[in-house]
GROMACS .gro file of N, CA and C in nm:
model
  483
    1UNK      N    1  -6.343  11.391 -14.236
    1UNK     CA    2  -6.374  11.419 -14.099
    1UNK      C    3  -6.254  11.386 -14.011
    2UNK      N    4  -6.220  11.512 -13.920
    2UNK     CA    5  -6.145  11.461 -13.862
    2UNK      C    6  -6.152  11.369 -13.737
    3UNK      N    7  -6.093  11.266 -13.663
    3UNK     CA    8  -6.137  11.155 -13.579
    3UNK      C    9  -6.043  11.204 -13.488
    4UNK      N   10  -5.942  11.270 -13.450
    4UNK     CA   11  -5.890  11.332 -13.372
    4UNK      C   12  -5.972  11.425 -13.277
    5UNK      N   13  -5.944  11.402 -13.118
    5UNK     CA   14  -6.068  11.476 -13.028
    5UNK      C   15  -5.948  11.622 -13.034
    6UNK      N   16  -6.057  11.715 -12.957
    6UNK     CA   17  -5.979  11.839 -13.006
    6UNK      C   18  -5.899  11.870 -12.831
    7UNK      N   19  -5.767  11.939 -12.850
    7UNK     CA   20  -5.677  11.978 -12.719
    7UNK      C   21  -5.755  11.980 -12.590
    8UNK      N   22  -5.722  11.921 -12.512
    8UNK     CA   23  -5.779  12.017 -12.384
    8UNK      C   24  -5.741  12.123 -12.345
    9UNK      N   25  -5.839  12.242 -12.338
    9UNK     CA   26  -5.711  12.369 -12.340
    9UNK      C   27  -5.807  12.471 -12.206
   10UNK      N   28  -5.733  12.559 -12.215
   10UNK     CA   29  -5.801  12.646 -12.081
   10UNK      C   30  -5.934  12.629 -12.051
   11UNK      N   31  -5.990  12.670 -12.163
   11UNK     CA   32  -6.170  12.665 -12.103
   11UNK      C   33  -6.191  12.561 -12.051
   12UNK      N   34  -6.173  12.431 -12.113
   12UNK     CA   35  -6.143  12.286 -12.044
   12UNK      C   36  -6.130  12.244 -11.900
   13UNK      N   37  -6.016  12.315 -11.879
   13UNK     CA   38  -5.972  12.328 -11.768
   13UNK      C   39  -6.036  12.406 -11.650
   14UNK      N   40  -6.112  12.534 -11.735
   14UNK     CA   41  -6.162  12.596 -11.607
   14UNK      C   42  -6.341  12.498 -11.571
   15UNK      N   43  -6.385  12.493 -11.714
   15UNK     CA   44  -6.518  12.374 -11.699
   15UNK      C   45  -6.447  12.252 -11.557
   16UNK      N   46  -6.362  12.208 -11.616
   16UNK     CA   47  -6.341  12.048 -11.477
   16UNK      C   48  -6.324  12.098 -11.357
   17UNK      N   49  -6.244  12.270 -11.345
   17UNK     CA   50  -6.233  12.305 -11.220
   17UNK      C   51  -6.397  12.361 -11.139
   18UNK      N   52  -6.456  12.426 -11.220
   18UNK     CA   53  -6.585  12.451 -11.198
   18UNK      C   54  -6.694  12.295 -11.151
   19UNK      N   55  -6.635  12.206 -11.214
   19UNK     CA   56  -6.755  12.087 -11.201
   19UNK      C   57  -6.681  11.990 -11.075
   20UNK      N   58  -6.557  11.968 -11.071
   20UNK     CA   59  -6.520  11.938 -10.955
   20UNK      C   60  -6.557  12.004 -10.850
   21UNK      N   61  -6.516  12.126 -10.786
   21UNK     CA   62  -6.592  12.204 -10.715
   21UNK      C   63  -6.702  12.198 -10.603
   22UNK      N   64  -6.817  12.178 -10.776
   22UNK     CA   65  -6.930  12.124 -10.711
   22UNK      C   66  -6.984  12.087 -10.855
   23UNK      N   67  -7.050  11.969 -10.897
   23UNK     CA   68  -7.084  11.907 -11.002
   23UNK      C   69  -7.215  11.921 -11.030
   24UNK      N   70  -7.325  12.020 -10.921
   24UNK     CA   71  -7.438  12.099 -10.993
   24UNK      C   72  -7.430  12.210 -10.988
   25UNK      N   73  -7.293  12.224 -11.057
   25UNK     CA   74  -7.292  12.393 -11.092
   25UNK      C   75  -7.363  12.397 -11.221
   26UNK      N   76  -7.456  12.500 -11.237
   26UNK     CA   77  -7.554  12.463 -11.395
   26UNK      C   78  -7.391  12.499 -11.517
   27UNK      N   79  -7.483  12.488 -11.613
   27UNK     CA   80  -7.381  12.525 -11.767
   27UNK      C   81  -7.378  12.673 -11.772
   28UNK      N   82  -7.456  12.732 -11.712
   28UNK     CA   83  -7.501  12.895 -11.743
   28UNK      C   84  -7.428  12.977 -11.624
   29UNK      N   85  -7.434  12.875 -11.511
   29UNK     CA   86  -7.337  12.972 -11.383
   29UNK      C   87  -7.175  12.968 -11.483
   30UNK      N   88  -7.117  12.820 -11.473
   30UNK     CA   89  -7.001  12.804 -11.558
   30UNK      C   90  -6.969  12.890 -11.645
   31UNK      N   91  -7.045  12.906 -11.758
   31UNK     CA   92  -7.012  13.018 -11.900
   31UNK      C   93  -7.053  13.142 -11.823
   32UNK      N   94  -7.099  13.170 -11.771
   32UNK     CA   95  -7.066  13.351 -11.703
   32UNK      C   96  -6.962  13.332 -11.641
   33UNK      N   97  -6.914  13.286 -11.563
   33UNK     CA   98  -6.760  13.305 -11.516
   33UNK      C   99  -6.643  13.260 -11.598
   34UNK      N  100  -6.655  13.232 -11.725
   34UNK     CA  101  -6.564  13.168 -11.776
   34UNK      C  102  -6.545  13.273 -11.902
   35UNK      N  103  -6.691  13.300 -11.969
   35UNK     CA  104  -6.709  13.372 -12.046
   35UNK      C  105  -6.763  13.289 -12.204
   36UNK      N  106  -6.853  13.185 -12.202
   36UNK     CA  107  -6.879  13.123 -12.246
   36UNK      C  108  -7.058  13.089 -12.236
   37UNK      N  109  -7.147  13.091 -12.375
   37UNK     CA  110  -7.279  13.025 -12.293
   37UNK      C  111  -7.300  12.917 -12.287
   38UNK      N  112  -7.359  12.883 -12.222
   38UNK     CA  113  -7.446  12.755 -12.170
   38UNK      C  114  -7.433  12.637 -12.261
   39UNK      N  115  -7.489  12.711 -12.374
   39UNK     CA  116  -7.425  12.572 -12.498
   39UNK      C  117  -7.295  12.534 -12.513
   40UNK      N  118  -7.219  12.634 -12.542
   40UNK     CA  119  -7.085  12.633 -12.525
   40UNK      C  120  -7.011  12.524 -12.416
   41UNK      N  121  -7.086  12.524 -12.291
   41UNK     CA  122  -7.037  12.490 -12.157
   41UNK      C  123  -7.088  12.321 -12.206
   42UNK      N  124  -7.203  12.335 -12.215
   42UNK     CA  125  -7.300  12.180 -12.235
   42UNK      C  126  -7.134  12.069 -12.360
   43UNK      N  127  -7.162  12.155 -12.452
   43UNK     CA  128  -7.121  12.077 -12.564
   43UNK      C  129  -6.997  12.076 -12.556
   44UNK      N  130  -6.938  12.126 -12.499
   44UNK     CA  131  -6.752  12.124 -12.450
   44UNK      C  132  -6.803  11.964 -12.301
   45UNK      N  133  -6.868  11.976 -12.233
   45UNK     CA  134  -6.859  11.868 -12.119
   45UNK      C  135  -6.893  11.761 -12.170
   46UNK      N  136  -7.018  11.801 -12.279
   46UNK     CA  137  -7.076  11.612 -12.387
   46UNK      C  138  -6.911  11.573 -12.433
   47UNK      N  139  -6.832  11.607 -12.469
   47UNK     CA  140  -6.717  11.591 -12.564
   47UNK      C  141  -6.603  11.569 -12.413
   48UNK      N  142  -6.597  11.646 -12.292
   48UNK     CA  143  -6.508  11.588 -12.183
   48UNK      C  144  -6.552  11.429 -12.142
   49UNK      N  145  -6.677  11.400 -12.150
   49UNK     CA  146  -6.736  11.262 -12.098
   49UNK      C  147  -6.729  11.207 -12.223
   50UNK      N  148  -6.717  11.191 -12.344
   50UNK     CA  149  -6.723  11.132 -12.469
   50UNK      C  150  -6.536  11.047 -12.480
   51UNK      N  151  -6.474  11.185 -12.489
   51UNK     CA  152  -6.320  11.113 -12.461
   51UNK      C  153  -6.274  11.069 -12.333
   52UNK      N  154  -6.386  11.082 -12.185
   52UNK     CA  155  -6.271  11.003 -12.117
   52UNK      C  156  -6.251  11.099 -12.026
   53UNK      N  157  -6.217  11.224 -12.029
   53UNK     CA  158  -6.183  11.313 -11.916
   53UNK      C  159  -6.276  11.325 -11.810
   54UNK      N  160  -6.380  11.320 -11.844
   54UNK     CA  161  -6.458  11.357 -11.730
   54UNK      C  162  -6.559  11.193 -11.745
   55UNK      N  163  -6.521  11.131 -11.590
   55UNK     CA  164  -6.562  10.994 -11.585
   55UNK      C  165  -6.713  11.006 -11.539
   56UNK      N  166  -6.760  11.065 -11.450
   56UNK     CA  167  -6.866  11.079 -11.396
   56UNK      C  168  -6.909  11.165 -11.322
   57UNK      N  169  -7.039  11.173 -11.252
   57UNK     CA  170  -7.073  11.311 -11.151
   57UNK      C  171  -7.084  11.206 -11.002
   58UNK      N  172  -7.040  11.261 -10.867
   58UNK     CA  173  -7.106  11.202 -10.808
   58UNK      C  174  -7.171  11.283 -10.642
   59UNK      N  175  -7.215  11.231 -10.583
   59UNK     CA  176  -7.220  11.254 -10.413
   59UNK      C  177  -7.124  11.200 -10.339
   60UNK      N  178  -7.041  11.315 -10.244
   60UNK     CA  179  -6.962  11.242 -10.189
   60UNK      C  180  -7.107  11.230 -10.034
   61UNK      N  181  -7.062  11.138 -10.006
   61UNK     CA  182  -7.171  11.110  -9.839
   61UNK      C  183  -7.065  11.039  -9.754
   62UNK      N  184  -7.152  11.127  -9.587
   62UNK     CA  185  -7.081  11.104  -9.496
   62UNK      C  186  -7.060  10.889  -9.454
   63UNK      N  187  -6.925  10.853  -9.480
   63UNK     CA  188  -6.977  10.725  -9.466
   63UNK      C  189  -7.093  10.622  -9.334
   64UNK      N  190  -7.055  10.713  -9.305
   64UNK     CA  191  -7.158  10.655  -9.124
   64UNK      C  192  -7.288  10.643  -9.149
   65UNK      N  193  -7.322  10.771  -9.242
   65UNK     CA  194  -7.435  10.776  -9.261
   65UNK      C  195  -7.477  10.666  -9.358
   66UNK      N  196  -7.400  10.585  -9.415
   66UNK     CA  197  -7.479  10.473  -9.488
   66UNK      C  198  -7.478  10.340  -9.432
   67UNK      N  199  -7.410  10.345  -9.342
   67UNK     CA  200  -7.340  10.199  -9.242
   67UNK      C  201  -7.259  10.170  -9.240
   68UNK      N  202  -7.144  10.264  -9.296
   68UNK     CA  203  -6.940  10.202  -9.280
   68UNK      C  204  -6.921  10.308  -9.155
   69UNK      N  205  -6.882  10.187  -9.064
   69UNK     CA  206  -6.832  10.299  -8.941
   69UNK      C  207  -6.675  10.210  -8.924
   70UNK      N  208  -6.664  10.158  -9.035
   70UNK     CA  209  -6.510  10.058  -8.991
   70UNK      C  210  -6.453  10.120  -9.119
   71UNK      N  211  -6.305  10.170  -9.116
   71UNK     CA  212  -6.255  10.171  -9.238
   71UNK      C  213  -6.081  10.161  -9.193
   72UNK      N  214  -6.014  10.089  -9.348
   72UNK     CA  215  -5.895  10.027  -9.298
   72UNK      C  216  -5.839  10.042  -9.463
   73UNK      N  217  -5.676  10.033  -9.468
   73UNK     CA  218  -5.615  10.010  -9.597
   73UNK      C  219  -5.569   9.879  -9.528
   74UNK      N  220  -5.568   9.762  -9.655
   74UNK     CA  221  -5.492   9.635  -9.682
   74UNK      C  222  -5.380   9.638  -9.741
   75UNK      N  223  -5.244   9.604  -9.727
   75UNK     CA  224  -5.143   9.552  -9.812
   75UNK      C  225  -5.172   9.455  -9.858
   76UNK      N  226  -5.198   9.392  -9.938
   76UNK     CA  227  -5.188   9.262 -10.012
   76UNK      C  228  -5.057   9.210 -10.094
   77UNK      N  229  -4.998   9.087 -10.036
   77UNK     CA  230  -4.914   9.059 -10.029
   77UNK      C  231  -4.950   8.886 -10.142
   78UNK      N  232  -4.866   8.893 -10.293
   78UNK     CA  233  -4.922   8.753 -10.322
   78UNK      C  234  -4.804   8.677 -10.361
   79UNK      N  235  -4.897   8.530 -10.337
   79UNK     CA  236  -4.737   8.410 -10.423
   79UNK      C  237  -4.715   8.440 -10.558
   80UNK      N  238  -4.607   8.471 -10.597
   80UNK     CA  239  -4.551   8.499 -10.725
   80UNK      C  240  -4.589   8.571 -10.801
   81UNK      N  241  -4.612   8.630 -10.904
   81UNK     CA  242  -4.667   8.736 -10.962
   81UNK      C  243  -4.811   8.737 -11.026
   82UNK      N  244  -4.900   8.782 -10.923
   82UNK     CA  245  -5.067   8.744 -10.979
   82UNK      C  246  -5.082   8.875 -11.067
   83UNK      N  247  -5.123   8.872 -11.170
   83UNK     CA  248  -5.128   8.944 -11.289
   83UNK      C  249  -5.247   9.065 -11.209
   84UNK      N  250  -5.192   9.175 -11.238
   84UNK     CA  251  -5.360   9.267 -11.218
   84UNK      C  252  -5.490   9.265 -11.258
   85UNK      N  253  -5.550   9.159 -11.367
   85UNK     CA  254  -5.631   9.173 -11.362
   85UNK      C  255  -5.659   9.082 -11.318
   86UNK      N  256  -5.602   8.986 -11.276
   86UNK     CA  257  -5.668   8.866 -11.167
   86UNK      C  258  -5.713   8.927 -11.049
   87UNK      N  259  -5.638   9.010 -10.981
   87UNK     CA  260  -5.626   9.076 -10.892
   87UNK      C  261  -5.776   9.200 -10.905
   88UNK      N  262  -5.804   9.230 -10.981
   88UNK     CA  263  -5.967   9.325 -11.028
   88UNK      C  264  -6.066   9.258 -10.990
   89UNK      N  265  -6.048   9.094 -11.060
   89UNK     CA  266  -6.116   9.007 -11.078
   89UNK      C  267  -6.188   8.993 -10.872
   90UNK      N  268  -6.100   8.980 -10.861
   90UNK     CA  269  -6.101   8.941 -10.676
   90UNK      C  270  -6.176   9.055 -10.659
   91UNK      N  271  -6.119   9.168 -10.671
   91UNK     CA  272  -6.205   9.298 -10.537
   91UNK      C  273  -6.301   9.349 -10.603
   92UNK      N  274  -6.369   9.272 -10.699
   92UNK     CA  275  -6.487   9.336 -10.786
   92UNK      C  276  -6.593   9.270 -10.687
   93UNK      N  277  -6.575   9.180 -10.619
   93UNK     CA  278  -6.625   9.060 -10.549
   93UNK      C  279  -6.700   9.127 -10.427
   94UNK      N  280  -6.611   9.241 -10.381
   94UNK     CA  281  -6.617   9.283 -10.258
   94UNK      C  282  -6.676   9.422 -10.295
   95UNK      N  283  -6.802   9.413 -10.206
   95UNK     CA  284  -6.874   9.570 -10.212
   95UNK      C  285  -6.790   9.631 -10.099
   96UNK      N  286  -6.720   9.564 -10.009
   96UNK     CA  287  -6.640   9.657  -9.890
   96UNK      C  288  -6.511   9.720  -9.936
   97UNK      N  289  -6.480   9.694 -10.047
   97UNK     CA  290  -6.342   9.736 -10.125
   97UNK      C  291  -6.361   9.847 -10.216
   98UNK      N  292  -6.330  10.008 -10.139
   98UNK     CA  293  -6.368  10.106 -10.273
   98UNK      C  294  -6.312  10.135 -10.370
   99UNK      N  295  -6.181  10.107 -10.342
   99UNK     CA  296  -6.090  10.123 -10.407
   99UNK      C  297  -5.948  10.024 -10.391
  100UNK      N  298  -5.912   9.979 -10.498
  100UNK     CA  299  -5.789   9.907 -10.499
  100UNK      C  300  -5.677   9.926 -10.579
  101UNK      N  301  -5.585   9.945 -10.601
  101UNK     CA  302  -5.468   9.960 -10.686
  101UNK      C  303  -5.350   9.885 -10.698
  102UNK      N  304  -5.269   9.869 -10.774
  102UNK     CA  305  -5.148   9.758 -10.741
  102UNK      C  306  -5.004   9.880 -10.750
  103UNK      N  307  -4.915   9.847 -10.676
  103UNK     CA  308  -4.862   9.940 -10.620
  103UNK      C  309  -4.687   9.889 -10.637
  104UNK      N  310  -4.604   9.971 -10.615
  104UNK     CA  311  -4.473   9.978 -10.579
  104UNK      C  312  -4.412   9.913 -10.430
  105UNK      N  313  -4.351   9.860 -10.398
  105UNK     CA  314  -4.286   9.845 -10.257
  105UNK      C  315  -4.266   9.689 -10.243
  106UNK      N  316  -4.310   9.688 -10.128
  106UNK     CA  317  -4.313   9.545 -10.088
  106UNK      C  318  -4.418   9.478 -10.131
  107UNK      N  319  -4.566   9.558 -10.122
  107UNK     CA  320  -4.709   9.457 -10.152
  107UNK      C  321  -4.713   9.495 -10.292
  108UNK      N  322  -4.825   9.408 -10.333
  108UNK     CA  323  -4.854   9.398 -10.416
  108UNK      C  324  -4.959   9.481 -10.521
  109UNK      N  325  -5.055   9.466 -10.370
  109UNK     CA  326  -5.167   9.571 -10.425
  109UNK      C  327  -5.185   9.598 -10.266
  110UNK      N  328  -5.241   9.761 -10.304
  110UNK     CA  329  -5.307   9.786 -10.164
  110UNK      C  330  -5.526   9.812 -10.241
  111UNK      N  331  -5.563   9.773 -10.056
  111UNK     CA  332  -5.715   9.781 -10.112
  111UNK      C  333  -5.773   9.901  -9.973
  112UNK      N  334  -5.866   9.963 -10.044
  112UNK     CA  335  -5.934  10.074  -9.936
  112UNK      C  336  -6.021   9.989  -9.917
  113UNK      N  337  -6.087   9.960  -9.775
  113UNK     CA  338  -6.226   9.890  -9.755
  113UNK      C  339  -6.239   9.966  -9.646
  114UNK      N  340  -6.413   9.935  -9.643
  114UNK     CA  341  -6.515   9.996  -9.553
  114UNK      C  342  -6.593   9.902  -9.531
  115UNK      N  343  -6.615   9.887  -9.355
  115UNK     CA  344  -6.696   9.758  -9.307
  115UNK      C  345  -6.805   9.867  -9.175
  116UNK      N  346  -6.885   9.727  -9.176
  116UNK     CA  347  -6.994   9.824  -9.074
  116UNK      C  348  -6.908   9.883  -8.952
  117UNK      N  349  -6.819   9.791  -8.923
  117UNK     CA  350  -6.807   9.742  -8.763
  117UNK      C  351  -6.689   9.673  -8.802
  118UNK      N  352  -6.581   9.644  -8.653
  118UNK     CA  353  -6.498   9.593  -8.605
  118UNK      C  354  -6.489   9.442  -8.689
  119UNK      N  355  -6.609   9.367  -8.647
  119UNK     CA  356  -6.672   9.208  -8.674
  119UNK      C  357  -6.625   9.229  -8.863
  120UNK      N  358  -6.686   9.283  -8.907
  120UNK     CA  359  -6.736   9.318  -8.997
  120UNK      C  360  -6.643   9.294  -9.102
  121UNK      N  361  -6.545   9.397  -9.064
  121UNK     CA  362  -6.413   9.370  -9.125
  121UNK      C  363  -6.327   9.283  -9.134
  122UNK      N  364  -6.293   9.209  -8.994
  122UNK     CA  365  -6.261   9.091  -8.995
  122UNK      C  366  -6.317   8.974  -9.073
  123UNK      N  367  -6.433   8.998  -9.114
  123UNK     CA  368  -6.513   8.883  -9.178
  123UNK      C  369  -6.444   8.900  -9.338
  124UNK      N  370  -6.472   9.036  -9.362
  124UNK     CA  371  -6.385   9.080  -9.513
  124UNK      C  372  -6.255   9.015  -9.526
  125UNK      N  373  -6.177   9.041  -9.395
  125UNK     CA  374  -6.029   9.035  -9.417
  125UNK      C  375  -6.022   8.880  -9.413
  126UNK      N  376  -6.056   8.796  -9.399
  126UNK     CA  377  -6.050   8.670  -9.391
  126UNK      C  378  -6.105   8.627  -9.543
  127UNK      N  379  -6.189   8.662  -9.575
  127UNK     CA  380  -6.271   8.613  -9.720
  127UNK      C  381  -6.127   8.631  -9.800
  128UNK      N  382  -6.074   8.780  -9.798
  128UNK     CA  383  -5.955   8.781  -9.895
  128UNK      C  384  -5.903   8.739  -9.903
  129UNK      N  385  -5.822   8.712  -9.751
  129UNK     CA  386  -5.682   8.594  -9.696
  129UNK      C  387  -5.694   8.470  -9.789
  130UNK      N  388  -5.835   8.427  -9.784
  130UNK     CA  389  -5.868   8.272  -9.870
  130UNK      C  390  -5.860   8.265 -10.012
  131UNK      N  391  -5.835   8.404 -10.112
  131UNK     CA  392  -5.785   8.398 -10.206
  131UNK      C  393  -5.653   8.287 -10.238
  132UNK      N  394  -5.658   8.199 -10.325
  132UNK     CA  395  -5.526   8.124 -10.336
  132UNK      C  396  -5.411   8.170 -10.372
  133UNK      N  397  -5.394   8.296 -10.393
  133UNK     CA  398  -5.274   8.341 -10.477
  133UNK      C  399  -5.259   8.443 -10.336
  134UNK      N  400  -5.292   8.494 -10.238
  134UNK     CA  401  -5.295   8.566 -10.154
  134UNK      C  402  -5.168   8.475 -10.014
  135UNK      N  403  -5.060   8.588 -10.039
  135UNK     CA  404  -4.970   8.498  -9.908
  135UNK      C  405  -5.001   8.578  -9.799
  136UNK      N  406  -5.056   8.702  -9.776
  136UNK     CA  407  -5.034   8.759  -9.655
  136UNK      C  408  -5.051   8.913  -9.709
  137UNK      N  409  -5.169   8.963  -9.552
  137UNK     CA  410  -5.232   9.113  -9.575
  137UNK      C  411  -5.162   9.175  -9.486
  138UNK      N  412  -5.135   9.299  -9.484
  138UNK     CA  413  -5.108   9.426  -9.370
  138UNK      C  414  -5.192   9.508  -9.365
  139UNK      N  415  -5.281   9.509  -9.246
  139UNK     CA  416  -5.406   9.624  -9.241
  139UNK      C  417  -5.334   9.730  -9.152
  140UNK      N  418  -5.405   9.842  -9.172
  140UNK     CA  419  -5.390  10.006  -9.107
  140UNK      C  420  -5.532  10.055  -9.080
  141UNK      N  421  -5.596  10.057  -8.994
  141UNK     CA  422  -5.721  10.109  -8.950
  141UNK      C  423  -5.698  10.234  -8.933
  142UNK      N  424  -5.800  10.337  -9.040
  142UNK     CA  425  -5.835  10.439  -9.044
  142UNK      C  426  -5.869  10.515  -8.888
  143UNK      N  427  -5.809  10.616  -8.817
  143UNK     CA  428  -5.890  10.679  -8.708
  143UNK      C  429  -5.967  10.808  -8.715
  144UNK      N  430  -5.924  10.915  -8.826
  144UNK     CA  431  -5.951  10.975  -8.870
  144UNK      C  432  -5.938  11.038  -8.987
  145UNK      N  433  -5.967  11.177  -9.074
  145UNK     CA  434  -5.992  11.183  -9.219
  145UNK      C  435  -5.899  11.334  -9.178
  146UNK      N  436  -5.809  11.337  -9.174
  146UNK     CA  437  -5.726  11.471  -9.168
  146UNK      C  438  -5.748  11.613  -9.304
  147UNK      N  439  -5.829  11.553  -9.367
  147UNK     CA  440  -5.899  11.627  -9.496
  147UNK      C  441  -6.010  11.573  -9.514
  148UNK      N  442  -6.126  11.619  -9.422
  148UNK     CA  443  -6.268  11.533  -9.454
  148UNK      C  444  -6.320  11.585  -9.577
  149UNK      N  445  -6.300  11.717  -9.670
  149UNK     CA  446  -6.371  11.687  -9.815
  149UNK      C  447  -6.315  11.625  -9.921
  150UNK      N  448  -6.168  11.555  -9.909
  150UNK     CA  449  -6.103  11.462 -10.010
  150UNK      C  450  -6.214  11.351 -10.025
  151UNK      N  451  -6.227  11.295 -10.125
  151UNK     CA  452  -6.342  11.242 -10.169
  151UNK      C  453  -6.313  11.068 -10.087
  152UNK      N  454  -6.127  11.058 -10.061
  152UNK     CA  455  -6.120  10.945  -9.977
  152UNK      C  456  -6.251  10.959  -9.839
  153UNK      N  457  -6.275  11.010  -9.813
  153UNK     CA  458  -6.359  11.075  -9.701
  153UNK      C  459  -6.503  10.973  -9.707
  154UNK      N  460  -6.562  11.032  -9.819
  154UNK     CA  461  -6.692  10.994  -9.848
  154UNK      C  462  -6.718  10.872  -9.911
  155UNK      N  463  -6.825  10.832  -9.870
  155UNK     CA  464  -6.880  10.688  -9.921
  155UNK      C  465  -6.964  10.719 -10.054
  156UNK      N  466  -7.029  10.553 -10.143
  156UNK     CA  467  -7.046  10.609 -10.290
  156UNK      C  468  -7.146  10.508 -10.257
  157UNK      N  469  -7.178  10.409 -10.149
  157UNK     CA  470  -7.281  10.351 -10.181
  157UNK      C  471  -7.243  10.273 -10.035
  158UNK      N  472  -7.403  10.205  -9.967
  158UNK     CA  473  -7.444  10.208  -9.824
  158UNK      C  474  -7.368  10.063  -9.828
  159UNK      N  475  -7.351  10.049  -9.707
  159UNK     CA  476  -7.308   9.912  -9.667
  159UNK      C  477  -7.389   9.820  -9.685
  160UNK      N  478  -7.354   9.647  -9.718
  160UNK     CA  479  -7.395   9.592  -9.722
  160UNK      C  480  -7.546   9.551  -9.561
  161UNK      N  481  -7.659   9.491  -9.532
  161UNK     CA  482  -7.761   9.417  -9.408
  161UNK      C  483  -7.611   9.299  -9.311
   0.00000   0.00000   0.00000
């Protein structure tokens, strides 16, 4: 048996472009435009989510509508070299943090957060500050979404009471 997953190759490609798109496109719309049926479509996507390519389905939602009406990027700035996954370890902590990455430049890591409110955030940005390995943040408050269907746009889950 072979244990090798098989190429990703065109059809592949047109399936992720089809499911990105919109991710309830059925298997049967997909294989008519592709030229493939339904099974075909099904058992090629079990095998994209099996290796890894395809991570998940989701809703993007308007964030307001769940209670983030505050949104900001952090520089995070630390004493000496805090390993990345220490650094995971921290913003796993935080439901206001959607995203974080560790980065090139001056900081260290930058973090996307979403707070109800003004207050809100500040309360976040202080919790982090008190990290011990944390020397110093640079925030940028979001004013608007110059591409509101980039998925940066949308929220994945409501703000914290």
């Amino acid at each position: 048996m072979n244990s090798r997953s098989p190429a990703f190759d065109e059809l592949d490609r047109k399936i992720v472009t089809a499911l990105m798109a919109n991710a309830r496109t059925s298997f049967a719309e997909i294989g008519t435009a592709i030229g493939l049926s339904a099974t075909a479509v099904k058992r090629r996507v079990d095998r994209l989510r099996e290796t890894g390519v395809i991570t998940g389905f989701t809703a993007t939602v308007k964030p307001s509508a769940l209670g983030w009406r505050t949104e900001a990027y952090v520089e995070v700035y630390c004493e000496g070299a805090a390993p990345p996954r220490r650094l995971a370890d921290v913003v796993r902590d935080y439901p206001e943090i959607t995203a974080a990455m560790t980065v090139t430049g001056g900081a260290d890591a930058l973090l996307h957060v979403r707070a109800r409110d003004v207050e809100h955030f500040e309360e976040v940005l202080e919790r982090i500050r008190q990290e011990p390995f944390i020397r110093k943040t640079i925030s940028v408050m979001v004013l608007s979404h110059l591409l509101p269907e980039s998925p940066e746009a949308g929220a994945s889950h409501p703000a914290p009471e």
